[in-house]
mmCIF file of C-alpha atoms in Angstrom:
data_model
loop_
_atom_site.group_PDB
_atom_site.id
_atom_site.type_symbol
_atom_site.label_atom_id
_atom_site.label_comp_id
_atom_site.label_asym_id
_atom_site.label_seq_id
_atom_site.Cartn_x
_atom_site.Cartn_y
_atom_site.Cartn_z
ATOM 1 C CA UNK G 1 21.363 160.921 73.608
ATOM 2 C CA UNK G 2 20.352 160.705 77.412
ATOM 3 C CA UNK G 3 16.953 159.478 78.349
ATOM 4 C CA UNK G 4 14.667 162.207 80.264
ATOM 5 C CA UNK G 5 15.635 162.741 83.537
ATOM 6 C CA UNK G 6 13.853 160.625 86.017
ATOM 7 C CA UNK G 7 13.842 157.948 83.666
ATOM 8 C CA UNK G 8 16.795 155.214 83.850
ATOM 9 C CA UNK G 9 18.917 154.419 81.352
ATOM 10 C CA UNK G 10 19.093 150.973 79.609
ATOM 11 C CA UNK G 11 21.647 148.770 81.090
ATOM 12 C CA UNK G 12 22.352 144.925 81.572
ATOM 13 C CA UNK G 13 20.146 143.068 84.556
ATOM 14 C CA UNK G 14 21.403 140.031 84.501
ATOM 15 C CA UNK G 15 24.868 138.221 83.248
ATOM 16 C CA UNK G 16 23.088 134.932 83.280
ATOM 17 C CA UNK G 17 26.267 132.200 82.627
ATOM 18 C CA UNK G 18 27.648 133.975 85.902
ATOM 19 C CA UNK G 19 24.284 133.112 88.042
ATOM 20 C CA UNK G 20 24.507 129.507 86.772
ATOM 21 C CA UNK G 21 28.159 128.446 87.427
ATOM 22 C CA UNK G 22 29.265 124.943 86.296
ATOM 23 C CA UNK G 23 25.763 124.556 85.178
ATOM 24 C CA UNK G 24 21.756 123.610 85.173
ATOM 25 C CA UNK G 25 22.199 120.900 87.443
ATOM 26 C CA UNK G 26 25.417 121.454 89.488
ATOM 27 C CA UNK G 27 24.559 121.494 93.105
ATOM 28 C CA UNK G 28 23.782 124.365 95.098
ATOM 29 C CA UNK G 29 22.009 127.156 94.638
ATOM 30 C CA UNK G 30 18.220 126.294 93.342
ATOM 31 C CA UNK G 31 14.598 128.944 92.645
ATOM 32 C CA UNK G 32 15.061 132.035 91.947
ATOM 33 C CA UNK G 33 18.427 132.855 91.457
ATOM 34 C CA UNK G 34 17.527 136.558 89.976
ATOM 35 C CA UNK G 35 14.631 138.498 89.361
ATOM 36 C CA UNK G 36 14.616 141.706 88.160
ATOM 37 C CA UNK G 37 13.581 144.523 91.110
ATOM 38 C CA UNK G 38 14.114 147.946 90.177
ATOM 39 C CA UNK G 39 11.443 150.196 91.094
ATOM 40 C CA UNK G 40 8.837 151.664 88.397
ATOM 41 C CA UNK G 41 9.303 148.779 85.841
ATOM 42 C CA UNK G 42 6.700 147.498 84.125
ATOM 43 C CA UNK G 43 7.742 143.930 83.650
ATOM 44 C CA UNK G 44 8.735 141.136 86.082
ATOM 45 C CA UNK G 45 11.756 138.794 85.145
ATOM 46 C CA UNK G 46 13.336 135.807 86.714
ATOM 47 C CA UNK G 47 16.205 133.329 86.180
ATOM 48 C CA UNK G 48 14.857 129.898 88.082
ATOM 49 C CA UNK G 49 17.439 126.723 88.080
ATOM 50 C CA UNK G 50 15.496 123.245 88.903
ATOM 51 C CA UNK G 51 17.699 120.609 90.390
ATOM 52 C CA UNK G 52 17.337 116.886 88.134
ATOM 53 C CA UNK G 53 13.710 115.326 88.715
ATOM 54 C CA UNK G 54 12.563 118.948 90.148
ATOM 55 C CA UNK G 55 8.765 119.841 89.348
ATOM 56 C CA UNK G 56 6.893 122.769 89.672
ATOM 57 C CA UNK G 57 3.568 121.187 89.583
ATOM 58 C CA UNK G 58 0.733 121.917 86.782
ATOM 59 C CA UNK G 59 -1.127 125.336 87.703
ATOM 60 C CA UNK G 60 -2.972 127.918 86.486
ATOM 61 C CA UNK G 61 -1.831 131.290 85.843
ATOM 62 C CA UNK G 62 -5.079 132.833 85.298
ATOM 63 C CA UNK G 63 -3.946 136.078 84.531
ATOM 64 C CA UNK G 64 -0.635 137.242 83.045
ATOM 65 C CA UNK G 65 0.872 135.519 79.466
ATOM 66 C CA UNK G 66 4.487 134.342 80.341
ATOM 67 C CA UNK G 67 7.361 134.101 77.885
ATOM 68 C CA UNK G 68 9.532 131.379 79.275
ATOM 69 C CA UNK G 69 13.227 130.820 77.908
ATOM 70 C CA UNK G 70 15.213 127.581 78.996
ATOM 71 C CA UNK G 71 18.763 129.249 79.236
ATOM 72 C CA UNK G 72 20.572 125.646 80.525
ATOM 73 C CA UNK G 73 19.381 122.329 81.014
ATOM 74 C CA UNK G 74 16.303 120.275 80.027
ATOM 75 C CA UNK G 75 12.939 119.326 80.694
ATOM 76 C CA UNK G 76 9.542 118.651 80.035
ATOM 77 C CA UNK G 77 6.397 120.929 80.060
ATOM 78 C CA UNK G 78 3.596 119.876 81.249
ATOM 79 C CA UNK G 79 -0.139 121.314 79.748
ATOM 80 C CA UNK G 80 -2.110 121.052 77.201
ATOM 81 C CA UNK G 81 -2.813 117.749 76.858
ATOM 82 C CA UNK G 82 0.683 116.381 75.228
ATOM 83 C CA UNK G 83 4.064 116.750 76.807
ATOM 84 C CA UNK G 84 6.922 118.369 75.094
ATOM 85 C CA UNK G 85 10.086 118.241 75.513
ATOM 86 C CA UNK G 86 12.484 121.271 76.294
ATOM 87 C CA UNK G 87 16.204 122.065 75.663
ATOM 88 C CA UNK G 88 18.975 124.608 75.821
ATOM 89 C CA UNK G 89 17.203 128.111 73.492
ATOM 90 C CA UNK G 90 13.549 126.916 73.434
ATOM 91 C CA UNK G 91 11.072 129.749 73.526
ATOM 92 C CA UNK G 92 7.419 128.902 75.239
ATOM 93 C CA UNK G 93 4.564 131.009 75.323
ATOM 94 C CA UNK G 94 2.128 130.225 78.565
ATOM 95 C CA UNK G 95 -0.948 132.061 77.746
ATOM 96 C CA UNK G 96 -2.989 133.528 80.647
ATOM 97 C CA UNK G 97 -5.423 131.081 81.419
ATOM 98 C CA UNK G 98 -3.670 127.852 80.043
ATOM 99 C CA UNK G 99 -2.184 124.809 82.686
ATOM 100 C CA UNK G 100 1.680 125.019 82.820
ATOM 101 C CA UNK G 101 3.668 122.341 84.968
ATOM 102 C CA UNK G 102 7.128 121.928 84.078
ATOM 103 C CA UNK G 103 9.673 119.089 85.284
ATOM 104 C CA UNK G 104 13.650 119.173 84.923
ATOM 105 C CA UNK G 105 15.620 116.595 83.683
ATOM 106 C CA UNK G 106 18.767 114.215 84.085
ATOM 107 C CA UNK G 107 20.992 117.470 83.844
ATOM 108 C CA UNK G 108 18.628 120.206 85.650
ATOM 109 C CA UNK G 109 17.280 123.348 84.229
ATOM 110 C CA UNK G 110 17.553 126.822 84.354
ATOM 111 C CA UNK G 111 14.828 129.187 82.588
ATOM 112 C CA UNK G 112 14.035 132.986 82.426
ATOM 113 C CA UNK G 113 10.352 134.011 82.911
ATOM 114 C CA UNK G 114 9.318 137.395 81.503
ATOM 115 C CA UNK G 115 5.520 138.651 82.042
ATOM 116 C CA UNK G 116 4.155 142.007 82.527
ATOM 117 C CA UNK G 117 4.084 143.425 86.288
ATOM 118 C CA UNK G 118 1.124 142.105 88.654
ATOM 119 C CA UNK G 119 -0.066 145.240 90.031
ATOM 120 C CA UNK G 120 0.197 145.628 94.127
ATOM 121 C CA UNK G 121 -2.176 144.640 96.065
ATOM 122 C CA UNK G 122 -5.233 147.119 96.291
ATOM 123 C CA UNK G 123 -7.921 147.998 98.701
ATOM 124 C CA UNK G 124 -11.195 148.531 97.186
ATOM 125 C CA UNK G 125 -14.707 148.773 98.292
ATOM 126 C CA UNK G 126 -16.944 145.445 98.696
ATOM 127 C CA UNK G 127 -18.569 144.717 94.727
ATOM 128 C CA UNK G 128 -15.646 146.855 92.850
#
């Protein structure tokens, strides 16, 4: 069965052991190694690596829920109060709203984010 036309078909975004190499914490390439771009989706996805000791600082996402998955590496995240450690296949759910920092350790880390799609920017009237 085809889908309807105008609307792609499923395929595979990302071969992530390919965007990582040798590993988490190899040198080279570091951010946002991937994100997923095609047009009319209603998700946003990345694949970030963090060199060894690299930390996104504690923020806010006020927002958008993120489902976080540490594909390589380890770390520690950073909110709610008590740290926790993170490893190779951990699943973390960032609700909108909550403080998320995360920091990479001895070996690096690599992660994929998944939330839904922030919308574009908008112009509206003053008070809407």
């Amino acid at each position: 069965m085809t889908s309807p036309v105008g609307v792609p078909d499923p395929r595979i975004a990302c071969r992530i052991p390919g965007l990582l190499g040798a590993g988490a914490g190899r040198s080279g390439a570091t951010g946002a190694l991937w994100k997923l771009a095609e047009s009319g989706r209603q998700l946003d996805a990345n694949v970030v690596r963090l060199d060894p000791g690299t930390r996104v600082a504690p923020h806010i996402e006020p927002d958008l829920d993120v489902l976080l998955v540490v594909v390589a590496g380890d770390g520690t995240l950073d909110g709610g109060g008590t740290p926790q450690d993170l490893a190779e296949g951990a699943v973390v759910w960032l609700p909108h709203g909550s403080t998320r920092g995360i920091t990479a350790g001895a070996d690096g880390l690599a992660y994929l984010t998944v939330h839904r799609r922030r919308p574009g920017m908008q112009i509206r009237r003053r008070g809407d």
